[in-house]
mmCIF file of C-alpha atoms and ligand atoms in Angstrom:
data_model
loop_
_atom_site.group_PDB
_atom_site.id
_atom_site.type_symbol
_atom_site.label_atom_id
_atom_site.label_comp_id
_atom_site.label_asym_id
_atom_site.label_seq_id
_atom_site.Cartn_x
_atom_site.Cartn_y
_atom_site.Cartn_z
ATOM 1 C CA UNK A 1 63.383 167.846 123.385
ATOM 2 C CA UNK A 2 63.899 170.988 124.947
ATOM 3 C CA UNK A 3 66.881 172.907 125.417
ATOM 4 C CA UNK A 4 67.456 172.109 129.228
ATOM 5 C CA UNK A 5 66.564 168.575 128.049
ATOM 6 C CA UNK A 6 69.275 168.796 125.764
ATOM 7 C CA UNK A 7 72.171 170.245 128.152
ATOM 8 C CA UNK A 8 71.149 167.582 130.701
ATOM 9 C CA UNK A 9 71.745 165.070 127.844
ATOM 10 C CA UNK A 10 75.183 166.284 127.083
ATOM 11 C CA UNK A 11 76.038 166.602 130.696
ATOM 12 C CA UNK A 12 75.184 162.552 130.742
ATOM 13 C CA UNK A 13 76.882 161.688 127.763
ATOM 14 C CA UNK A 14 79.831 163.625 128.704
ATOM 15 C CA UNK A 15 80.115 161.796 132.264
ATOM 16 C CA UNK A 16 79.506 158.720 130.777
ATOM 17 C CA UNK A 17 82.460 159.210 128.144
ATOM 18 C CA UNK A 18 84.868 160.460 131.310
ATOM 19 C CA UNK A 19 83.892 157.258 132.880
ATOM 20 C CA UNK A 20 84.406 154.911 129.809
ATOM 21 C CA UNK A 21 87.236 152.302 131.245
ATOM 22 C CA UNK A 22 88.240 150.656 127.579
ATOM 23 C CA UNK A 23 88.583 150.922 123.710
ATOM 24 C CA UNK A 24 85.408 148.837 123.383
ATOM 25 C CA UNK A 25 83.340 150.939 125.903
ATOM 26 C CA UNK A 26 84.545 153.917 124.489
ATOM 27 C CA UNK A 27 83.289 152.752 120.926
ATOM 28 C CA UNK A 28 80.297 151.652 121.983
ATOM 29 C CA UNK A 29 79.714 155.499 123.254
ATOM 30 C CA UNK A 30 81.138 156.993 119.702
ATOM 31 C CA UNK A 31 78.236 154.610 118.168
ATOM 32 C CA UNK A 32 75.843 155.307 120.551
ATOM 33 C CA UNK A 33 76.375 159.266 120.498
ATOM 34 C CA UNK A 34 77.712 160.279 116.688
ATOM 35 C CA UNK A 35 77.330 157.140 115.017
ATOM 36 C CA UNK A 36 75.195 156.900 111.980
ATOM 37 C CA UNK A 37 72.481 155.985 114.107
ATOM 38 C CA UNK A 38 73.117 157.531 117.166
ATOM 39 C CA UNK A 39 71.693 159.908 119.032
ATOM 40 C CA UNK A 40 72.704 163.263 117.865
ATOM 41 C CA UNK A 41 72.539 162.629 114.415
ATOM 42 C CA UNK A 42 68.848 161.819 115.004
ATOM 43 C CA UNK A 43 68.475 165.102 116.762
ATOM 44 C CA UNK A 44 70.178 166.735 113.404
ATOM 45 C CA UNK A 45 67.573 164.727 111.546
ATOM 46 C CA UNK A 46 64.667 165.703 113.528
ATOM 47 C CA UNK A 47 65.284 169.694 113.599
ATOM 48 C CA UNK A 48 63.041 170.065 110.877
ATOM 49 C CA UNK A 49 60.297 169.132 113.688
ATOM 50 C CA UNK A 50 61.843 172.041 116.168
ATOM 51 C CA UNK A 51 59.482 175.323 116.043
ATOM 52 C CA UNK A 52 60.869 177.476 113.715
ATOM 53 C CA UNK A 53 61.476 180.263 116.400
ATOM 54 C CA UNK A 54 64.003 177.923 118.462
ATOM 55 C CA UNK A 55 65.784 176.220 115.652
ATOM 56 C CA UNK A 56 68.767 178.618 115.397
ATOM 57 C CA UNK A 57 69.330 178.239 119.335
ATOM 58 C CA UNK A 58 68.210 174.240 119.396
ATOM 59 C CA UNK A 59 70.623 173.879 116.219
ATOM 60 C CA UNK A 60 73.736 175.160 117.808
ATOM 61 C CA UNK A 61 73.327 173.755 121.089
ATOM 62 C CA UNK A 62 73.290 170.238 118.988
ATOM 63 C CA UNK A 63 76.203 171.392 116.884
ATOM 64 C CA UNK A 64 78.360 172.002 119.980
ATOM 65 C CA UNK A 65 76.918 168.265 121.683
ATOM 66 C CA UNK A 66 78.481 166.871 119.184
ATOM 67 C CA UNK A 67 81.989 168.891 119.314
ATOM 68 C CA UNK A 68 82.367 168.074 122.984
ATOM 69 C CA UNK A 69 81.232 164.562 122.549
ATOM 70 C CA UNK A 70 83.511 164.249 119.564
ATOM 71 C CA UNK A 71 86.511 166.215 121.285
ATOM 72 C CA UNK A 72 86.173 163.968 124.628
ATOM 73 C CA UNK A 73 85.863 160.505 122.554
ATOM 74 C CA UNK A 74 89.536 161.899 120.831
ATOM 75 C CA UNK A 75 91.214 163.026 124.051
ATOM 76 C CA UNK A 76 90.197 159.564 125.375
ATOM 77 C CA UNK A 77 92.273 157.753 122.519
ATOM 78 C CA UNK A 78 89.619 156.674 119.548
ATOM 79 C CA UNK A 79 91.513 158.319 117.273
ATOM 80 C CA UNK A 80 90.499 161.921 116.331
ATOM 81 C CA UNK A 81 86.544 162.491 116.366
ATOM 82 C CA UNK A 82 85.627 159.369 115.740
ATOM 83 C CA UNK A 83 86.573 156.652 113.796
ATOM 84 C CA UNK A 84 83.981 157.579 110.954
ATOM 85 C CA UNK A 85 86.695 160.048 109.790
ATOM 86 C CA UNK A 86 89.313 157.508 109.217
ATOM 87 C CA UNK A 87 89.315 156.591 105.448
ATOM 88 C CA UNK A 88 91.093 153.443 103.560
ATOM 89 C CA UNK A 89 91.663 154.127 100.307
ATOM 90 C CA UNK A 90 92.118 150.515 99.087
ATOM 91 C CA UNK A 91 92.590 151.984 95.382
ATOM 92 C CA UNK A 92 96.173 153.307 96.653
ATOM 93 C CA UNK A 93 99.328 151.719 95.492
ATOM 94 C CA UNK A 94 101.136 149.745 98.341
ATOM 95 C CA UNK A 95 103.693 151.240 99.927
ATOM 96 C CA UNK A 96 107.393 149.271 98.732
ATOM 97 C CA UNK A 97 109.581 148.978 101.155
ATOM 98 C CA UNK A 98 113.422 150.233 100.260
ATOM 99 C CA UNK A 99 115.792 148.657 102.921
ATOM 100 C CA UNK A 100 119.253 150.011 102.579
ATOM 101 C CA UNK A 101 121.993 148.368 101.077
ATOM 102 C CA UNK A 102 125.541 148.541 101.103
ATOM 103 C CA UNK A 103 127.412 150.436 98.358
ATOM 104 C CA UNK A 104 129.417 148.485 96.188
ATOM 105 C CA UNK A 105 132.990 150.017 97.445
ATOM 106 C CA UNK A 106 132.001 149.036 101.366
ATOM 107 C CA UNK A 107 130.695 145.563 99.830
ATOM 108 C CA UNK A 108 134.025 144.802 97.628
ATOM 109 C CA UNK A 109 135.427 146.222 101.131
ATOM 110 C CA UNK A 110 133.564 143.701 103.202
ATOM 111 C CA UNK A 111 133.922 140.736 101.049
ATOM 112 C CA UNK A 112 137.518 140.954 100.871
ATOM 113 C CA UNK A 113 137.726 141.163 104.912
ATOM 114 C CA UNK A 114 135.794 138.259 104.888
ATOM 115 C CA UNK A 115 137.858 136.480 102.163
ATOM 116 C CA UNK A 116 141.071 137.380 103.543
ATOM 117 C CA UNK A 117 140.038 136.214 106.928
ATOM 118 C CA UNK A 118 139.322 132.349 106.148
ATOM 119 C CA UNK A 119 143.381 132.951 105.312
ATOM 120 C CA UNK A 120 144.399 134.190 108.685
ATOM 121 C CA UNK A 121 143.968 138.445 107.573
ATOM 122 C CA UNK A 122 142.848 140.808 110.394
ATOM 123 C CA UNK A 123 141.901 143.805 109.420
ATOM 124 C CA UNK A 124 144.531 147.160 110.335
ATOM 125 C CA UNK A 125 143.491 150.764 109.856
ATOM 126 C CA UNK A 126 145.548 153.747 109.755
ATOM 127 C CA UNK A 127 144.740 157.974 109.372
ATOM 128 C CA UNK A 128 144.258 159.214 105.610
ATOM 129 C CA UNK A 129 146.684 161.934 107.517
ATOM 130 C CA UNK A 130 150.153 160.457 106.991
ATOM 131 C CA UNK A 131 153.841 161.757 107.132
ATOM 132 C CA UNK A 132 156.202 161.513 104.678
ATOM 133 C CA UNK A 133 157.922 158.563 106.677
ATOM 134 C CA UNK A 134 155.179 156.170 106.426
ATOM 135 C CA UNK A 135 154.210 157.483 103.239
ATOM 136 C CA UNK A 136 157.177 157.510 100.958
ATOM 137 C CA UNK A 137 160.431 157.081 103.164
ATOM 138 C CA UNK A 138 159.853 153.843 105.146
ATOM 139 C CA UNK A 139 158.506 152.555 101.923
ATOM 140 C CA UNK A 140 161.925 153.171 100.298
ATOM 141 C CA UNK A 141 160.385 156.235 98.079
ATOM 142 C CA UNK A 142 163.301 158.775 97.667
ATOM 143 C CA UNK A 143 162.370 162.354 98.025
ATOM 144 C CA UNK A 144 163.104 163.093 94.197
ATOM 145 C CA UNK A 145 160.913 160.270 93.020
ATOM 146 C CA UNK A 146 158.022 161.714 90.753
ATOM 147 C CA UNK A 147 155.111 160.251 93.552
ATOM 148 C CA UNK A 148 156.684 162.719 96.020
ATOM 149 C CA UNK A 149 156.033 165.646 93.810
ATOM 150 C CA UNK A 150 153.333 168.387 95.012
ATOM 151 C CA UNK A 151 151.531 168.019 91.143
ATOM 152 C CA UNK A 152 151.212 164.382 92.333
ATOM 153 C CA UNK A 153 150.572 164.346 95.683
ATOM 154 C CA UNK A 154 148.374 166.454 98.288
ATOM 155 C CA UNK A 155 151.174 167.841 100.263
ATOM 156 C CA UNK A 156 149.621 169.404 104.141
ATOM 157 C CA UNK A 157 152.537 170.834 105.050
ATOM 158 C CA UNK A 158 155.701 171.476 102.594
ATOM 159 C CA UNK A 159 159.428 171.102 103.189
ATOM 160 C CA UNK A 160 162.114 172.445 101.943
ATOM 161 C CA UNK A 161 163.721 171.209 98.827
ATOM 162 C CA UNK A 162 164.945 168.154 99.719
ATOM 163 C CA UNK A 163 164.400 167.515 103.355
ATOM 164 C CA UNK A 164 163.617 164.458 104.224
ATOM 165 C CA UNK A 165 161.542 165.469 107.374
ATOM 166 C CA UNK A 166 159.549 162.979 109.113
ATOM 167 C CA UNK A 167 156.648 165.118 109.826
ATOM 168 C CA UNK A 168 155.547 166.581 106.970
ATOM 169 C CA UNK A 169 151.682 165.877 106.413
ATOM 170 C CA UNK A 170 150.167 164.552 103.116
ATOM 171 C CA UNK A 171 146.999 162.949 102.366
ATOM 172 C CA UNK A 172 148.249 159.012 101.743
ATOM 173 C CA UNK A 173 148.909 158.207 98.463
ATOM 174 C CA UNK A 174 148.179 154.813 99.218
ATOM 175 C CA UNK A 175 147.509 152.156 101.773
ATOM 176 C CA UNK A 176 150.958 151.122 101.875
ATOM 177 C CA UNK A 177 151.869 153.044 104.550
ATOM 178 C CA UNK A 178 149.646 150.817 106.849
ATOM 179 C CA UNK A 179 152.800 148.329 106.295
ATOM 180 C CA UNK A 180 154.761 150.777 108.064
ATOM 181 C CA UNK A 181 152.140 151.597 110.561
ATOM 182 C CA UNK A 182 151.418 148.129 111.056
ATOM 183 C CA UNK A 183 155.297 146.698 112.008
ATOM 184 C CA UNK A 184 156.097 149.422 113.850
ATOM 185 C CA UNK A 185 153.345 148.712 115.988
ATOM 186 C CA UNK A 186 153.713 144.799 116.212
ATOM 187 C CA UNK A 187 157.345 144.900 117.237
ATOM 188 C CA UNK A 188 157.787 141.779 116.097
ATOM 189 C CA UNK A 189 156.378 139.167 113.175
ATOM 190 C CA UNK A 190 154.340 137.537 112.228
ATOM 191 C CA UNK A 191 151.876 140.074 110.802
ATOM 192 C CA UNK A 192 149.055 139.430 108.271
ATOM 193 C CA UNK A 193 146.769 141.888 107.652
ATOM 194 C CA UNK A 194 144.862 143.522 105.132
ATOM 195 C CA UNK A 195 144.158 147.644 105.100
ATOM 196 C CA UNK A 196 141.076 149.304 103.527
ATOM 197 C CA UNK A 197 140.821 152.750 103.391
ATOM 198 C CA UNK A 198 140.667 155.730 101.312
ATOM 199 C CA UNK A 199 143.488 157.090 99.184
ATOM 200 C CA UNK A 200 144.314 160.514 97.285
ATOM 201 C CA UNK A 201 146.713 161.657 94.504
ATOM 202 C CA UNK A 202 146.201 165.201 92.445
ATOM 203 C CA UNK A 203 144.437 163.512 89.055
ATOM 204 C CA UNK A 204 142.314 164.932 87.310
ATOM 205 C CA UNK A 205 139.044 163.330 87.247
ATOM 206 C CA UNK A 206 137.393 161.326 84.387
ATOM 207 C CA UNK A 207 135.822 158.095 83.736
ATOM 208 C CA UNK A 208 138.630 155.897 85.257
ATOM 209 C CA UNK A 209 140.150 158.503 87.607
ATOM 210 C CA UNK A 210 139.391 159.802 90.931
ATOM 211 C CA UNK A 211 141.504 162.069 93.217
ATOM 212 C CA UNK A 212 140.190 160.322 96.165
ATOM 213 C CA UNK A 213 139.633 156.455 95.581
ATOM 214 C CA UNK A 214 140.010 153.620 97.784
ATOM 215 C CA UNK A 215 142.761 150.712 98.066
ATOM 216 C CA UNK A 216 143.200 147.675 99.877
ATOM 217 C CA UNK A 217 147.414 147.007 101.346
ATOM 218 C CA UNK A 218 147.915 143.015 102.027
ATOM 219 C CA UNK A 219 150.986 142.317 104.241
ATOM 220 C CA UNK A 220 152.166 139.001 105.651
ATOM 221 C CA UNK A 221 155.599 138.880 107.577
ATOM 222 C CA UNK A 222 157.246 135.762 109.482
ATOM 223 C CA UNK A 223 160.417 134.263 110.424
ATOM 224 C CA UNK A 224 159.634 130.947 108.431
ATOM 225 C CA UNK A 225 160.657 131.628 104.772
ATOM 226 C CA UNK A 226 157.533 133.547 102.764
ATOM 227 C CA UNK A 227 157.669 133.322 98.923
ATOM 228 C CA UNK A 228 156.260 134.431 96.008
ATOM 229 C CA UNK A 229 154.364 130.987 95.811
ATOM 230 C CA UNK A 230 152.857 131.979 99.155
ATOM 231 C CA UNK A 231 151.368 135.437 97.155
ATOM 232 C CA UNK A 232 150.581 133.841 94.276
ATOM 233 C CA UNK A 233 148.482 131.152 95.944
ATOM 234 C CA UNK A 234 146.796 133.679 98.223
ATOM 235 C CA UNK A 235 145.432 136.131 95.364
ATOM 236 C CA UNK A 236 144.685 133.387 93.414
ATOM 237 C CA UNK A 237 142.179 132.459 96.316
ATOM 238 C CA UNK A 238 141.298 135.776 96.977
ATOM 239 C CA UNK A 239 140.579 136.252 92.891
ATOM 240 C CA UNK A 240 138.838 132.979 92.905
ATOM 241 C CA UNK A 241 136.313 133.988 95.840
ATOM 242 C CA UNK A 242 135.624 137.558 94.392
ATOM 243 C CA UNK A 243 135.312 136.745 90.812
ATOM 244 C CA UNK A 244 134.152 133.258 90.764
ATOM 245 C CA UNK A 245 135.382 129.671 89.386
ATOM 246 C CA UNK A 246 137.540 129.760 86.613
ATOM 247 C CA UNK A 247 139.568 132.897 87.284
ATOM 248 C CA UNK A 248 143.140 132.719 87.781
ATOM 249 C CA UNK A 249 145.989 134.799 88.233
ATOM 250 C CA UNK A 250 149.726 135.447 86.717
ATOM 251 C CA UNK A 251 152.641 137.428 87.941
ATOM 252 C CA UNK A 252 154.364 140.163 85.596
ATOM 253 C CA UNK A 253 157.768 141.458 86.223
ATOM 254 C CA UNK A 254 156.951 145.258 87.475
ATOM 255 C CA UNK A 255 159.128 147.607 89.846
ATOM 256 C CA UNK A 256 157.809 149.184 93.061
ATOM 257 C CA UNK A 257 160.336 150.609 95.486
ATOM 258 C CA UNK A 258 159.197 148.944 98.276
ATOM 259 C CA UNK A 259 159.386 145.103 97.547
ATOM 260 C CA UNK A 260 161.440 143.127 95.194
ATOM 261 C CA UNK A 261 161.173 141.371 92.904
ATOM 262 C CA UNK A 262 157.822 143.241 92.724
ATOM 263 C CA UNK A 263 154.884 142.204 89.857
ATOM 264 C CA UNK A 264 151.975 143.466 88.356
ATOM 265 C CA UNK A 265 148.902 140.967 89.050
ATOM 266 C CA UNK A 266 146.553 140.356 86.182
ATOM 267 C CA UNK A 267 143.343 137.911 86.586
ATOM 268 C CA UNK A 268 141.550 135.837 83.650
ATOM 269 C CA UNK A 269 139.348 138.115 81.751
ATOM 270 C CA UNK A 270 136.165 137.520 83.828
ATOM 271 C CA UNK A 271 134.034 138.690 80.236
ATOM 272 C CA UNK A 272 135.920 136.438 78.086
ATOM 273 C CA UNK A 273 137.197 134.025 80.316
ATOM 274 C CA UNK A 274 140.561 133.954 78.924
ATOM 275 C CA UNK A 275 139.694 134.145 75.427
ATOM 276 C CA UNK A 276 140.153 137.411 74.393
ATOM 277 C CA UNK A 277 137.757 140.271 74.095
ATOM 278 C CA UNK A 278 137.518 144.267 74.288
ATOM 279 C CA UNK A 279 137.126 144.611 77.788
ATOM 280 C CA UNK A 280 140.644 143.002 78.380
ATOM 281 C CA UNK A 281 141.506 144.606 75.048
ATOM 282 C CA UNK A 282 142.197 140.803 73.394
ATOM 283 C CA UNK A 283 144.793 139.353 75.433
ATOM 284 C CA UNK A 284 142.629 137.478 78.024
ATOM 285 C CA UNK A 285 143.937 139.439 81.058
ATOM 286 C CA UNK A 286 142.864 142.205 83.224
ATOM 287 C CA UNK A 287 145.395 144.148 85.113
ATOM 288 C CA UNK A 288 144.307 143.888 89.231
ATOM 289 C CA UNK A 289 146.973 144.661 91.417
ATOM 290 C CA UNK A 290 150.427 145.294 92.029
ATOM 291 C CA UNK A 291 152.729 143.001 94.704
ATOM 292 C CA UNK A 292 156.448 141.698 96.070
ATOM 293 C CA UNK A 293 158.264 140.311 97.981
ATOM 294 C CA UNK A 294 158.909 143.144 100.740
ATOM 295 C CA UNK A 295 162.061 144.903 99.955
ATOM 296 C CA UNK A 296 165.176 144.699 102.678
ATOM 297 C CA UNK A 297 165.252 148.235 103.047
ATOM 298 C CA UNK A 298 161.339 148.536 104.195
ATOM 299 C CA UNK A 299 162.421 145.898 107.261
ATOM 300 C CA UNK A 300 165.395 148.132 107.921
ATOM 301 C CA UNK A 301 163.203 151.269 108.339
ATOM 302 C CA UNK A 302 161.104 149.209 110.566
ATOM 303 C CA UNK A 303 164.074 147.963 112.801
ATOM 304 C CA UNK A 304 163.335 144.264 111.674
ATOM 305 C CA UNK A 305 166.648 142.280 110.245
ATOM 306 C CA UNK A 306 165.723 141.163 106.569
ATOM 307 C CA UNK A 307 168.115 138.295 106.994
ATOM 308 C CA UNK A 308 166.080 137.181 109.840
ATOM 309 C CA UNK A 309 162.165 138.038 108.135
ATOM 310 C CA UNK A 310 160.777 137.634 104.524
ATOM 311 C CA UNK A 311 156.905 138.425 103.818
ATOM 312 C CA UNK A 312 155.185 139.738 100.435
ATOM 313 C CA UNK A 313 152.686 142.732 99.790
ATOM 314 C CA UNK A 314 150.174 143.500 97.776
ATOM 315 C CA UNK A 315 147.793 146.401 97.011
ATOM 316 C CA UNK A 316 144.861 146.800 95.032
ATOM 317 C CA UNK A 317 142.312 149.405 94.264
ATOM 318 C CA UNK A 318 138.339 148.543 95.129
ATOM 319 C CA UNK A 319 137.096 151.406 92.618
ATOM 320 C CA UNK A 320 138.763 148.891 90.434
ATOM 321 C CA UNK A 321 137.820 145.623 91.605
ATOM 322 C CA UNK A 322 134.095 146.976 91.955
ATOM 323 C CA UNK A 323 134.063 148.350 87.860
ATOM 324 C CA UNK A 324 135.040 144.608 87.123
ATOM 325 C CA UNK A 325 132.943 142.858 89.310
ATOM 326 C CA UNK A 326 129.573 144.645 88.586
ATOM 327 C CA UNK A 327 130.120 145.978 85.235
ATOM 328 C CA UNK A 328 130.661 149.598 85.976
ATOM 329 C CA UNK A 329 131.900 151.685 83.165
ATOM 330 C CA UNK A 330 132.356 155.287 84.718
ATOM 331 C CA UNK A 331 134.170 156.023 88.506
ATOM 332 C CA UNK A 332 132.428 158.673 88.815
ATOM 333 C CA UNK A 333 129.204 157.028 89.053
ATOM 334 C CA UNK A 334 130.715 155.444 92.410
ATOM 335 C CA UNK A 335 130.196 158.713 93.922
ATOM 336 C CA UNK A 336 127.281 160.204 92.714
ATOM 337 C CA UNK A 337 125.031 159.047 95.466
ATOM 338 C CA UNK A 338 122.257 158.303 92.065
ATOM 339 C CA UNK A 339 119.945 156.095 93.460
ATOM 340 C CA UNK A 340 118.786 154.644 90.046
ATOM 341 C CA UNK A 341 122.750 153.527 90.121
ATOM 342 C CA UNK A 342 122.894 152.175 93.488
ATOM 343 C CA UNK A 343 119.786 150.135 93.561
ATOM 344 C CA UNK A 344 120.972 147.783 90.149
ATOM 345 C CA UNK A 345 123.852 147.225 92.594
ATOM 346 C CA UNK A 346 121.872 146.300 95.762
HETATM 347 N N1 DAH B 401 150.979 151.097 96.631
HETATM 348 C C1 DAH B 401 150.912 150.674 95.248
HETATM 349 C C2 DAH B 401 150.126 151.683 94.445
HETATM 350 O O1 DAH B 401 149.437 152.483 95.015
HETATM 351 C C3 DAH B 401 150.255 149.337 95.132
HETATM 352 C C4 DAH B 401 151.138 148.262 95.649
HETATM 353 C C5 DAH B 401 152.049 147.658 94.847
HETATM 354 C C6 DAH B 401 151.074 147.890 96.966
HETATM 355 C C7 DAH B 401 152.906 146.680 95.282
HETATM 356 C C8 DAH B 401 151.925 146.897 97.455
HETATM 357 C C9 DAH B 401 152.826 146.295 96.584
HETATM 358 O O2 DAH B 401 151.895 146.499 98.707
HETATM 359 O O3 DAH B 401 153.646 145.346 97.054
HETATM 360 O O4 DAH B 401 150.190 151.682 93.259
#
């Protein structure tokens, strides 16, 4: 072949390539042109037949057929010079596919939403920004109570001794203020709701403490007389649901400021199942949350007449409720982000 021979052959081959209409005709070109077999290949093989003198000119006009050939096959979609090039290593490990999951504080979050719901819950919201009113005054929290205190509490913006003012800005304490939030906005009962969200008090952080942890308030308000059968019943569902069968609840005296009579909540040992162990330190119990009956005064802050409503309250903290349930030991490794951590949880 000579070297016009040659160029006329690229010119072809190049034409033909522009004009190829599909995948298929386009592969049948790659084979044709730099397959194994194909044409310029054989033209690489056969340059040891080329006169001596015109190998280095014959050699590089074959070298740069097969760069055009191979550059117009790629711009027309085959896949980068030729499928030759693209190698399956079948000796690779497969590839494992990691779909997300939820992290056990949004799942505790979501299954309690979805609990609380089959009893009539909706789920309110309110700002991790309160004011001392919602906070602590509505909630019947007197400014010289220790939880007011700036060692205890993440005070924004600071009042004098004393003052009572309504819009001083903490971080919430607690979800309790939701209440507040909650009854203000209704105008009027019934209300039953349940509020998620974060929380933050000035501890100091260690395996069971966190300066920013997460709670979840429980309200129900309604003209028809509410007791604390009503409560009991309902976190002996909810404690039921989350925990599983054989889990009960009982009621300890306790004081909050905002209900009353208000009780500490303790659930069967879920380890032990009642019969005593080290995790619930022999007795059988586990402490869960604390509750009541909600106090006159909180009704009265809301403009609602406590001879004319009665509802309980609850709160409990999901760090908490997530240690039990999945056999966490440390707080901190809630927040850690570790996925080694968050995948035995998935
Ligand atoms: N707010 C309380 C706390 O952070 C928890 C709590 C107790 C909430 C009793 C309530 C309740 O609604 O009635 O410790």
């Amino acid at each position: 072949m000579t070297l016009k021979e040659l160029e006329e052959g690229k010119a072809a081959s190049l034409a033909e390539i522009a004009a190829a209409a599909d995948a298929e005709a386009i592969e049948k070109l790659r084979v044709k042109y730099v397959g194994r077999n194909g044409s310029i290949p054989a033209l690489i093989k056969g340059m040891k037949d080329v006169p001596k003198e015109d190998r280095p000119a014959f050699g590089k006009a074959v070298q740069a057929w097969k760069a055009e050939v191979e550059a117009a096959l790629a711009a027309k979609g085959t896949g980068g010079g030729g499928a030759q090039k693209v190698a399956v290593d079948a000796t690779l490990p497969g590839r494992w596919p990691s779909p997300g999951a939820a992290h056990p504080l949004s799942r505790v979050i979501a299954d309690s939403a979805r609990i609380f719901a089959k009893l009539g819950f909706t789920v309110a919201d309110g700002p991790d920004v309160e004011n001392r009113f919602n906070n602590f005054t509505a909630l019947n929290t007197p400014p010289h109570h220790p939880s007011q205190d700036r060692s205890d509490t993440f005070w924004l913006t600071l009042a004098n001794e004393g003052e009572e003012a309504k819009g001083d800005l903490l971080l919430r304490t607690q979800t309790s203020p939701v209440q507040i939030r909650t009854m203000l906005e209704a105008g009027a009962p019934p209300v039953r709701v349940i509020c998620p969200g974060r929380t933050y008090r000035r501890d100091t952080t260690d395996a069971t403490h966190s300066a920013n942890f997460h709670q979840i308030e429980g309200l129900y308000v309604d003209v028809k007389p509410v007791s604390l059968a009503d409560l009991k019943s309902v976190l002996a569902y909810f404690t039921k649901e989350m925990m599983g069968e054989g889990i009960g609840v009982r009621f300890r005296p306790h004081f909050f400021p905002f209900t009353e009579p208000s009780v500490e909540v303790d659930m069967t040992c879920h380890v032990c199942k009642g019969k005593g162990c080290n995790v619930c330190k022999q007795s059988g119990w586990i402490e869960i949350a604390g509750a009541g009956m909600v106090d006159p005064r909180v009704f009265k802050h809301v403009g609602w007449d406590p001879e004319k409503v009665s509802g309980y309250a609850f709160g409990f903290g999901v760090e908490r409720i997530a240690m039990i349930k999945y056999g966490i030991p440390d707080i901190r490794w809630l927040y850690e982000n570790d996925l080694r951590f968050l995948e035995q949880t998935a």
